[in-house]
Each structure stands twice: as C-alpha cells, then as structure tokens.
Amino acid sequence: MSLSDVSRPAKPERVFDRDAEWDALVAFACDARPGAGLGVVSGRLRQGKTYLLEALTTALGGFCFGAQQAARAESLRRLGDEFARYTGTSPPSHWHRWEDAVDALLTLGDRRPVPIVLDEFPDLVRESPALPSIIHGAYRRLRDEGRDNRARLLLSGSALPLMHRLFGAASPLRELAGLELTMRPLDLRQAARFWGIDDPRLALLVHAVVGGTPAYRRYAGDHAPGGPNDFDAWVCRTVLNPRTPLFLEAHHLLQEETNHWDRALCHSTLTAIASGCSTPGEIAERLGTSLTDVSHCLALLQANGLLHSEPDAFRPHLIRLRIAEPLLAFEHAALWPNRSALEHQDADEVWRRVRPVFDSAVARPHFAQICRDWVMDFADPTVFGARPATAAHGSVPGTARHAGPGAEADVVVHGRTDADSGALLSVGVACWDEVMDLHHLEHLRRLLDLLAAAGEDVTHARPACYSGVGFTPALRVAEADGHVVLVDLDRLYGEE
C-alpha cells in the first residue's frame, strides 16, 4: 500500500490557519508504511496543540488522552477508562503497569494507521520516569516480532525543558521519532486575521499586548477592539479587567513555568528587561543581586521559551535579552508597578496613567521587533539584494575619528555568506510614533560611515527606515531614486 492509498482529510474549518502543521500531522498519521511510528509535538502553553491534535484524531478516528498532574495509578485508571470508551470494551482492570497500557495502545495500529495521542506527556513522565524507556521497549518488541503494526503515537507537551530532555540526543525515544513538530505563536499577519483586525496600526497595538497566542482571544471573551478608537477601552475591559482570564495570565505563565523559589526573581528580572536592561550584568546591578542568581533565572526563562537571547549585530559577544511573550512584556513594563492601584481605582484611570509607558516601553520596542520579523519572514530577497540570514539590533561602535558613544541601529540585516558575520545588507532605524524624513536618512548614512571606519564592508548595505506613522514626500522621492528602503505598517501587513 502506498502513502496515497490512505485517505487524507482536509483541515476542519474550525481550525484557524496552521496549514503546515496540519499537513505534517496528517502525513505522519496516514503514512501506510509498515512499522509503528512516533511523533513529537511541542510548544509553549496556549498555542493550540491540544485543539489541533483533537481535531486530527476526530478526523481520522484516532485516540486522544489528555494527561493531568496525577499519581501513576490514577493516570493509568483514567487512561484505561478512555481506552474502554474508545474501543467499546470494559475498562482494563489489569493495567497496573505502564507496560500493559503502552502495549494495549499500540495494538490500535494492528489493522490500519491510526493516530494515538498522549497529550501533556511530561505530566505522565514526572510520576513515571521510566515511561520513555517503556515506550522504547514496546517499539523494540514490535520490531523483533515482525508485526504489521502501524500505530502512529504522538507525544505532546508544553513543558519545554522536559520535552527537550525526553527527546534529546541521549533519550531512548530520539531514534524513534519520525516527526518533530513545534507549535509556535501566530505571526503578525496571521494574528491580525485571527483577531479580525483590518487596520494595521490597531493590529500591531493588539499584538504588542497579546502577541500571536491563539488562546488569548478566548481569554478576552472573544472580543476584539471595534476599531482604532476602541483600543484603550478594549485594554480596560480585557487585560485590566479582573473578571477576564487575561487579567492574571502573565502571573499564571510564570507560576506554571517556574519553581516557587525562582518566581519572585523571575518577575523582577522581567521587569528589569522590560525597563530597558538588556544584559545579565545590567539586570544584576539593577536588582542588587548576584550575577549567578540572575543567570540561573535567565536560563530558566529561556528554557521555557519565555525569553530570547540574541547576539548584537556588530558585537557578537554582546548578548541582548528580549522577552519572547508580548503579554509578559506588557505586564512587566506597564502593569506590574500598578497592580495595587487596580484594586481601588477604575481601570480607565490607571490606563490613562500607564498609556505613555506602554507607548514608549512596550509598543516602540515591539514595533522594532516586528520589523525584524518582517525582514526574516516576509521581505522579498530583492528588497535587500539577497536573502537575509539575520535581522538583529546592532550597536555601532564609535571611532577615534568620530568621538562619543556608539549609536544604535534597530534593524541590521546580514546575508548568507561563508564569513562568520555574513554580508551586511542593510542598516535601519525604526520609529513607531514619528514621521520619518531626510534627517533620518542622513542619520543612517552617518551610521554607515561609522561602520566603514570600524572596518565593516558597507558596499552593499542599504539604508532602511521603518515607521509606524509614515514618511515625508522628500523621503518617498529618495526611495523612488533607490537611496533608501521604506517600510510602513501597510507593508508590514502585506499591503504593498
């Protein structure tokens, strides 16, 4: 039987986007070749893993079990009950060991390819550390017996550090995995469509608050802003409203992803980063704590996908930190110092005070990051003369000829070459709330002069201006003459 002999269902209409993820899951689950298969689905909380896997098993008549934090015996009993309902048999009273359960689950694939999902697999492993080895042993027995088994076991989890260990190079499951799928947040354009927002500025403002996490629309009561003038009111009735799940979601994220004794330091660390600290040393100095403790906290946040560390575009040994989850950045830049005020003041009053902080400490850096994302995910290679390899923040060093501190470039684009740093394709600045003009272009030319004086090859580097407001006619003329690349919100959101 060939792969095409198995009917492959179309993605259900209720599943938004996720076309590539659906196709990968269906191809794995419908693979008719003999031999049991193993797939891994991972990703941060709230990204829709369970929703997608349940849609898959429903479409293909598969089996899905959602694990919980429970003792081994309770998990086996719940799994046995679910298995009995699925097969139409009596609950298997003999399941006292995971070996029994795994063998029974795999028999579902004795007659046809069938997806078998163990969702939140890390919750099972915490109480039964031998489970990965048990699954490996069951697969080995199937292979040794030569059974025509086509079970398609999918192990899913949100606990990223544990998922990485379970399927890392030293794991017995690593060699079995035929699919490794990561569910990531929706990108800027997908998120705008998901929220039903047509206005690009409003779409970016909403993205600066909730990012591309699909669950947050439900947490907001399935209500999007009614228009650009409704953004402030939307924030007050969702993120600042104690009656909505979004109100404490940032707190719950850290509660679920960190240990109790790390949590206070993690909150303070995120507040320091949201306030402008971008290196471990700056954070340690601000918090008055040891670099060792800060480094431990940063490693924990990064392992859970809540924090990214990125090398500076011109100083690779300078590592810059960035909060990966916009809701956490919003919380720790704007709300954390004002949480107590929300207990005795109207949300509108608190937000009026917080809004300028949001504009400067949240929306502005978020816009710069969105511009870097656009370079990597959407810009045509012709925009910069070649396909970008990296887009990063860059600190331009000063030189003896140009006294004073170095300057900052928000979007530095390097191309793909054999050199370590790659060819410099573009140096750009991002202004969220400022109409850009020829002075910005002159500033970029001075940055390129500084880089040339420092030994950087700027031959093919194109100046680029990114604006959340727009450009003057004179700068548009410079664009038409090929002197500068201009990127506004319409271009970011695909309206060239």
CSV table of C-alpha atoms in Angstrom, one decimal, residues 64-399:
chain,number,residue,atom,x,y,z
A,64,CYS,CA,-6.6,11.1,22.3
A,65,PHE,CA,-5.8,11.1,26.0
A,66,GLY,CA,-5.2,14.3,27.9
A,67,ALA,CA,-2.8,13.7,30.8
A,68,GLN,CA,-3.0,15.6,34.1
A,69,GLN,CA,-0.8,16.0,37.1
A,70,ALA,CA,-1.8,12.9,39.0
A,71,ALA,CA,-0.4,9.8,40.7
A,72,ARG,CA,0.6,6.9,38.4
A,73,ALA,CA,-2.3,4.7,39.4
A,74,GLU,CA,-4.9,7.5,38.8
A,75,SER,CA,-3.4,8.2,35.3
A,76,LEU,CA,-3.5,4.5,34.4
A,77,ARG,CA,-7.1,4.3,35.6
A,78,ARG,CA,-8.2,7.4,33.6
A,79,LEU,CA,-6.3,6.1,30.5
A,80,GLY,CA,-8.0,2.7,30.9
A,81,ASP,CA,-11.4,4.3,31.1
A,82,GLU,CA,-10.8,6.4,28.0
A,83,PHE,CA,-9.4,3.3,26.2
A,84,ALA,CA,-12.5,1.4,27.1
A,85,ARG,CA,-14.8,4.1,25.8
A,86,TYR,CA,-12.9,4.3,22.5
A,87,THR,CA,-12.8,0.5,21.9
A,88,GLY,CA,-16.3,-0.2,23.3
A,89,THR,CA,-15.0,-2.7,25.8
A,90,SER,CA,-14.9,-3.0,29.6
A,91,PRO,CA,-12.2,-0.9,31.4
A,92,PRO,CA,-9.0,-3.0,31.6
A,93,SER,CA,-8.7,-3.8,35.3
A,94,HIS,CA,-5.3,-5.5,34.7
A,95,TRP,CA,-3.5,-2.2,33.8
A,96,HIS,CA,-1.2,-1.9,36.9
A,97,ARG,CA,1.9,-1.1,34.9
A,98,TRP,CA,2.7,1.3,32.1
A,99,GLU,CA,4.0,-1.7,30.1
A,100,ASP,CA,0.4,-3.0,29.9
A,101,ALA,CA,-1.1,0.3,28.9
A,102,VAL,CA,1.5,1.0,26.2
A,103,ASP,CA,1.2,-2.4,24.6
A,104,ALA,CA,-2.6,-2.1,24.5
A,105,LEU,CA,-2.4,1.4,23.0
A,106,LEU,CA,-0.1,0.2,20.2
A,107,THR,CA,-2.5,-2.7,19.3
A,108,LEU,CA,-4.8,0.0,17.9
A,109,GLY,CA,-2.5,0.2,14.9
A,110,ASP,CA,-2.6,-3.5,14.1
A,111,ARG,CA,-5.1,-3.1,11.3
A,112,ARG,CA,-4.6,0.4,10.0
A,113,PRO,CA,-2.6,3.6,10.5
A,114,VAL,CA,-4.2,5.3,13.5
A,115,PRO,CA,-3.1,8.4,15.5
A,116,ILE,CA,-2.8,7.8,19.2
A,117,VAL,CA,-2.2,11.0,21.2
A,118,LEU,CA,-0.8,11.3,24.7
A,119,ASP,CA,-1.2,15.0,25.4
A,120,GLU,CA,0.8,16.7,28.1
A,121,PHE,CA,3.1,13.7,28.1
A,122,PRO,CA,5.5,15.3,30.6
A,123,ASP,CA,2.8,15.1,33.3
A,124,LEU,CA,2.9,11.3,33.0
A,125,VAL,CA,6.7,11.2,33.0
A,126,ARG,CA,7.1,13.2,36.2
A,127,GLU,CA,5.2,10.4,38.1
A,128,SER,CA,6.6,7.6,36.0
A,129,PRO,CA,10.2,8.4,34.9
A,130,ALA,CA,10.7,5.0,33.3
A,131,LEU,CA,7.9,5.7,30.8
A,132,PRO,CA,10.1,6.8,27.9
A,133,SER,CA,12.2,3.6,28.3
A,134,ILE,CA,8.9,1.5,28.4
A,135,ILE,CA,7.7,3.0,25.2
A,136,HIS,CA,11.1,2.3,23.6
A,137,GLY,CA,11.0,-1.3,24.7
A,138,ALA,CA,7.5,-1.7,23.3
A,139,TYR,CA,8.6,-0.5,19.9
A,140,ARG,CA,11.6,-2.8,20.0
A,141,ARG,CA,9.3,-5.8,20.7
A,142,LEU,CA,7.1,-4.9,17.8
A,143,ARG,CA,10.1,-4.7,15.5
A,144,ASP,CA,11.5,-8.0,16.8
A,145,GLU,CA,8.2,-9.8,16.4
A,146,GLY,CA,7.8,-8.5,12.9
A,147,ARG,CA,4.2,-7.4,13.5
A,148,ASP,CA,2.5,-5.4,10.8
A,149,ASN,CA,1.7,-2.6,13.2
A,150,ARG,CA,1.1,0.9,12.0
A,151,ALA,CA,0.3,2.8,15.2
A,152,ARG,CA,1.2,6.5,15.0
A,153,LEU,CA,1.9,7.5,18.6
A,154,LEU,CA,2.0,11.3,19.1
A,155,LEU,CA,3.5,12.6,22.4
A,156,SER,CA,2.7,16.2,23.1
A,157,GLY,CA,3.8,18.6,25.8
A,158,SER,CA,4.2,22.2,26.9
A,159,ALA,CA,6.9,21.7,29.5
A,160,LEU,CA,9.7,22.7,27.1
A,161,PRO,CA,12.7,21.8,29.2
A,162,LEU,CA,11.4,18.3,29.9
A,163,MET,CA,10.3,17.8,26.3
A,164,HIS,CA,13.8,18.7,25.2
A,165,ARG,CA,15.3,16.2,27.6
A,166,LEU,CA,12.8,13.5,26.7
A,167,PHE,CA,13.7,13.8,23.0
A,168,GLY,CA,17.3,15.0,23.1
A,169,ALA,CA,20.3,13.2,21.8
A,170,ALA,CA,20.6,11.0,24.9
A,171,SER,CA,16.9,9.9,25.0
A,172,PRO,CA,15.9,6.4,24.1
A,173,LEU,CA,12.9,8.0,22.2
A,174,ARG,CA,15.1,10.1,20.0
A,175,GLU,CA,15.9,7.4,17.5
A,176,LEU,CA,12.2,6.5,17.1
A,177,ALA,CA,10.8,10.0,16.3
A,178,GLY,CA,9.7,10.3,12.7
A,179,LEU,CA,8.0,13.7,13.3
A,180,GLU,CA,9.1,16.6,15.4
A,181,LEU,CA,6.6,19.5,15.2
A,182,THR,CA,6.8,22.7,17.2
A,183,MET,CA,3.7,24.8,17.5
A,184,ARG,CA,4.7,28.5,17.5
A,185,PRO,CA,2.6,31.6,18.1
A,186,LEU,CA,0.8,33.0,15.0
A,187,ASP,CA,2.9,35.5,13.1
A,188,LEU,CA,1.9,39.2,12.8
A,189,ARG,CA,-0.2,38.7,9.7
A,190,GLN,CA,-1.9,35.5,10.9
A,191,ALA,CA,-2.6,37.2,14.3
A,192,ALA,CA,-4.3,40.1,12.6
A,193,ARG,CA,-6.6,37.8,10.6
A,194,PHE,CA,-7.3,35.7,13.7
A,195,TRP,CA,-8.5,38.7,15.6
A,196,GLY,CA,-10.3,40.0,12.5
A,197,ILE,CA,-8.4,43.3,12.5
A,198,ASP,CA,-8.0,45.1,9.2
A,199,ASP,CA,-6.3,48.3,10.5
A,200,PRO,CA,-2.6,47.7,10.6
A,201,ARG,CA,-1.8,50.1,13.4
A,202,LEU,CA,-4.5,48.6,15.6
A,203,ALA,CA,-3.3,45.1,14.7
A,204,LEU,CA,0.2,46.0,15.9
A,205,LEU,CA,-1.1,47.5,19.1
A,206,VAL,CA,-3.1,44.4,19.9
A,207,HIS,CA,-0.1,42.2,19.0
A,208,ALA,CA,2.0,44.3,21.4
A,209,VAL,CA,-0.4,43.2,24.2
A,210,VAL,CA,-1.3,39.6,23.4
A,211,GLY,CA,1.1,38.6,20.7
A,212,GLY,CA,0.2,35.6,18.5
A,213,THR,CA,-1.1,33.3,21.2
A,214,PRO,CA,-4.4,31.9,19.9
A,215,ALA,CA,-5.9,31.2,23.3
A,216,TYR,CA,-5.8,34.9,24.3
A,217,ARG,CA,-8.7,35.8,22.1
A,218,ARG,CA,-10.9,33.4,24.1
A,219,TYR,CA,-9.4,34.7,27.3
A,220,ALA,CA,-10.5,38.2,26.1
A,221,GLY,CA,-14.1,37.0,25.8
A,222,ASP,CA,-13.7,36.5,22.1
A,223,HIS,CA,-13.9,40.3,21.7
A,224,ALA,CA,-11.5,42.3,19.5
A,225,PRO,CA,-11.3,46.1,19.5
A,226,GLY,CA,-14.1,47.6,17.5
A,227,GLY,CA,-11.7,49.9,15.7
A,228,PRO,CA,-8.6,52.1,16.3
A,229,ASN,CA,-10.5,54.3,18.7
A,230,ASP,CA,-11.6,51.4,20.7
A,231,PHE,CA,-8.1,50.1,21.7
A,232,ASP,CA,-7.9,51.9,25.0
A,233,ALA,CA,-11.3,50.7,26.1
A,234,TRP,CA,-10.5,47.2,24.9
A,235,VAL,CA,-7.4,47.1,27.1
A,236,CYS,CA,-9.5,48.2,30.1
A,237,ARG,CA,-12.3,45.6,29.6
A,238,THR,CA,-9.9,42.7,29.0
A,239,VAL,CA,-6.3,42.8,30.3
A,240,LEU,CA,-7.2,45.3,33.1
A,241,ASN,CA,-10.4,43.6,34.0
A,242,PRO,CA,-10.2,41.2,37.0
A,243,ARG,CA,-13.2,39.2,35.6
A,244,THR,CA,-11.3,38.1,32.5
A,245,PRO,CA,-8.7,35.3,32.4
A,246,LEU,CA,-6.2,37.7,30.7
A,247,PHE,CA,-6.0,39.8,33.9
A,248,LEU,CA,-3.8,37.2,35.7
A,249,GLU,CA,-2.5,35.3,32.7
A,250,ALA,CA,1.1,36.7,33.0
A,251,HIS,CA,1.2,35.6,36.6
A,252,HIS,CA,-0.1,32.2,35.7
A,253,LEU,CA,2.5,31.8,32.9
A,254,LEU,CA,5.3,32.2,35.4
A,255,GLN,CA,3.5,30.1,38.0
A,256,GLU,CA,3.3,27.2,35.6
A,257,GLU,CA,6.7,27.5,34.1
A,258,THR,CA,8.9,28.2,37.1
A,259,ASN,CA,9.6,26.8,40.6
A,260,HIS,CA,8.2,28.7,43.6
A,261,TRP,CA,11.6,29.8,44.8
A,262,ASP,CA,12.5,31.2,41.4
A,263,ARG,CA,9.3,33.1,40.8
A,264,ALA,CA,10.0,36.4,42.6
A,265,LEU,CA,13.4,36.8,41.0
A,266,CYS,CA,11.9,35.9,37.6
A,267,HIS,CA,9.3,38.7,38.0
A,268,SER,CA,11.9,41.2,39.0
A,269,THR,CA,14.2,40.1,36.1
A,270,LEU,CA,11.4,40.5,33.6
A,271,THR,CA,10.6,43.9,35.0
A,272,ALA,CA,14.3,44.9,34.6
A,273,ILE,CA,14.4,43.7,31.0
A,274,ALA,CA,11.1,45.5,30.2
A,275,SER,CA,12.5,48.7,31.7
A,276,GLY,CA,15.5,48.6,29.3
A,277,CYS,CA,18.1,46.3,30.8
A,278,SER,CA,19.4,44.1,28.0
A,279,THR,CA,22.3,42.2,29.5
A,280,PRO,CA,22.7,40.0,32.6
A,281,GLY,CA,25.2,42.4,34.2
A,282,GLU,CA,22.7,45.3,33.9
A,283,ILE,CA,20.0,43.2,35.4
A,284,ALA,CA,22.1,42.1,38.4
A,285,GLU,CA,23.2,45.7,39.0
A,286,ARG,CA,19.6,46.9,38.9
A,287,LEU,CA,18.3,44.2,41.2
A,288,GLY,CA,21.2,44.3,43.6
A,289,THR,CA,21.7,40.5,43.3
A,290,SER,CA,24.4,38.2,42.2
A,291,LEU,CA,25.1,37.6,38.5
A,292,THR,CA,24.9,33.8,39.3
A,293,ASP,CA,21.3,34.1,40.5
A,294,VAL,CA,20.3,36.3,37.6
A,295,SER,CA,22.0,33.8,35.2
A,296,HIS,CA,20.1,30.9,36.7
A,297,CYS,CA,16.8,32.8,36.3
A,298,LEU,CA,17.6,33.8,32.7
A,299,ALA,CA,18.4,30.2,31.9
A,300,LEU,CA,15.1,29.1,33.3
A,301,LEU,CA,13.1,31.6,31.4
A,302,GLN,CA,14.9,30.8,28.2
A,303,ALA,CA,14.4,27.1,28.6
A,304,ASN,CA,10.7,27.7,28.9
A,305,GLY,CA,10.6,29.8,25.8
A,306,LEU,CA,9.7,33.0,27.6
A,307,LEU,CA,12.9,34.8,26.9
A,308,HIS,CA,15.2,35.1,23.9
A,309,SER,CA,18.9,35.9,23.9
A,310,GLU,CA,20.3,37.3,20.7
A,311,PRO,CA,23.8,38.4,19.8
A,312,ASP,CA,24.3,42.1,18.8
A,313,ALA,CA,24.6,42.5,15.1
A,314,PHE,CA,28.1,44.2,15.3
A,315,ARG,CA,29.3,42.8,18.6
A,316,PRO,CA,28.6,39.1,18.6
A,317,HIS,CA,29.9,38.6,22.2
A,318,LEU,CA,27.3,41.2,23.4
A,319,ILE,CA,24.1,39.1,24.1
A,320,ARG,CA,20.9,41.1,24.3
A,321,LEU,CA,17.8,39.8,26.1
A,322,ARG,CA,14.3,40.1,24.8
A,323,ILE,CA,11.0,38.9,26.4
A,324,ALA,CA,9.5,36.4,24.0
A,325,GLU,CA,5.9,36.6,25.2
A,326,PRO,CA,4.4,40.0,24.5
A,327,LEU,CA,1.9,39.7,27.3
A,328,LEU,CA,4.8,39.3,29.8
A,329,ALA,CA,6.5,42.4,28.4
A,330,PHE,CA,3.2,44.3,28.6
A,331,GLU,CA,2.7,43.1,32.2
A,332,HIS,CA,6.2,43.9,33.5
A,333,ALA,CA,6.7,47.2,31.7
A,334,ALA,CA,3.3,48.7,32.2
A,335,LEU,CA,1.2,46.9,34.8
A,336,TRP,CA,3.5,45.4,37.4
A,337,PRO,CA,4.0,48.7,39.2
A,338,ASN,CA,0.3,49.5,39.0
A,339,ARG,CA,-1.3,46.2,40.1
A,340,SER,CA,-2.2,47.5,43.5
A,341,ALA,CA,-3.8,50.6,42.0
A,342,LEU,CA,-6.2,48.5,40.0
A,343,GLU,CA,-7.7,47.3,43.3
A,344,HIS,CA,-9.1,50.7,44.3
A,345,GLN,CA,-9.1,52.8,41.1
A,346,ASP,CA,-11.0,52.5,37.8
A,347,ALA,CA,-9.2,50.7,35.0
A,348,ASP,CA,-9.7,53.8,32.8
A,349,GLU,CA,-7.9,56.0,35.3
A,350,VAL,CA,-5.0,53.6,35.7
A,351,TRP,CA,-4.7,53.1,32.0
A,352,ARG,CA,-4.6,56.9,31.3
A,353,ARG,CA,-1.5,57.0,33.6
A,354,VAL,CA,0.0,53.9,32.1
A,355,ARG,CA,-0.6,54.5,28.4
A,356,PRO,CA,2.5,56.7,27.9
A,357,VAL,CA,4.7,53.9,29.5
A,358,PHE,CA,3.0,51.4,27.1
A,359,ASP,CA,3.8,53.6,24.1
A,360,SER,CA,7.5,54.0,25.0
A,361,ALA,CA,8.4,50.8,26.8
A,362,VAL,CA,6.1,48.3,25.0
A,363,ALA,CA,4.8,49.5,21.6
A,364,ARG,CA,8.0,51.1,20.5
A,365,PRO,CA,10.4,48.1,21.1
A,366,HIS,CA,7.7,45.7,19.9
A,367,PHE,CA,7.4,47.6,16.6
A,368,ALA,CA,11.2,47.3,16.1
A,369,GLN,CA,11.0,43.5,16.7
A,370,ILE,CA,8.1,43.2,14.3
A,371,CYS,CA,10.2,45.0,11.7
A,372,ARG,CA,13.0,42.4,12.3
A,373,ASP,CA,10.5,39.6,12.0
A,374,TRP,CA,9.2,41.1,8.7
A,375,VAL,CA,12.7,41.1,7.3
A,376,MET,CA,13.1,37.4,8.1
A,377,ASP,CA,9.6,36.1,7.3
A,378,PHE,CA,8.1,38.3,4.6
A,379,ALA,CA,10.6,40.6,2.8
A,380,ASP,CA,11.3,39.6,-0.8
A,381,PRO,CA,15.0,38.9,-1.4
A,382,THR,CA,15.1,41.8,-3.9
A,383,VAL,CA,14.3,44.3,-1.1
A,384,PHE,CA,17.9,44.0,0.3
A,385,GLY,CA,19.6,42.5,-2.7
A,386,ALA,CA,19.8,39.0,-1.2
A,387,ARG,CA,18.0,36.7,1.1
A,388,PRO,CA,18.5,37.8,4.7
A,389,ALA,CA,20.3,35.4,7.1
A,390,THR,CA,19.8,37.5,10.3
A,391,ALA,CA,18.0,40.7,11.4
A,392,ALA,CA,19.1,42.0,14.7
A,393,HIS,CA,19.6,45.1,16.8
A,394,GLY,CA,23.1,46.5,16.4
A,395,SER,CA,25.4,48.7,18.5
A,396,VAL,CA,27.5,50.8,16.1
A,397,PRO,CA,30.9,51.4,17.8
A,398,GLY,CA,32.4,54.9,17.9
A,399,THR,CA,35.8,55.5,16.4
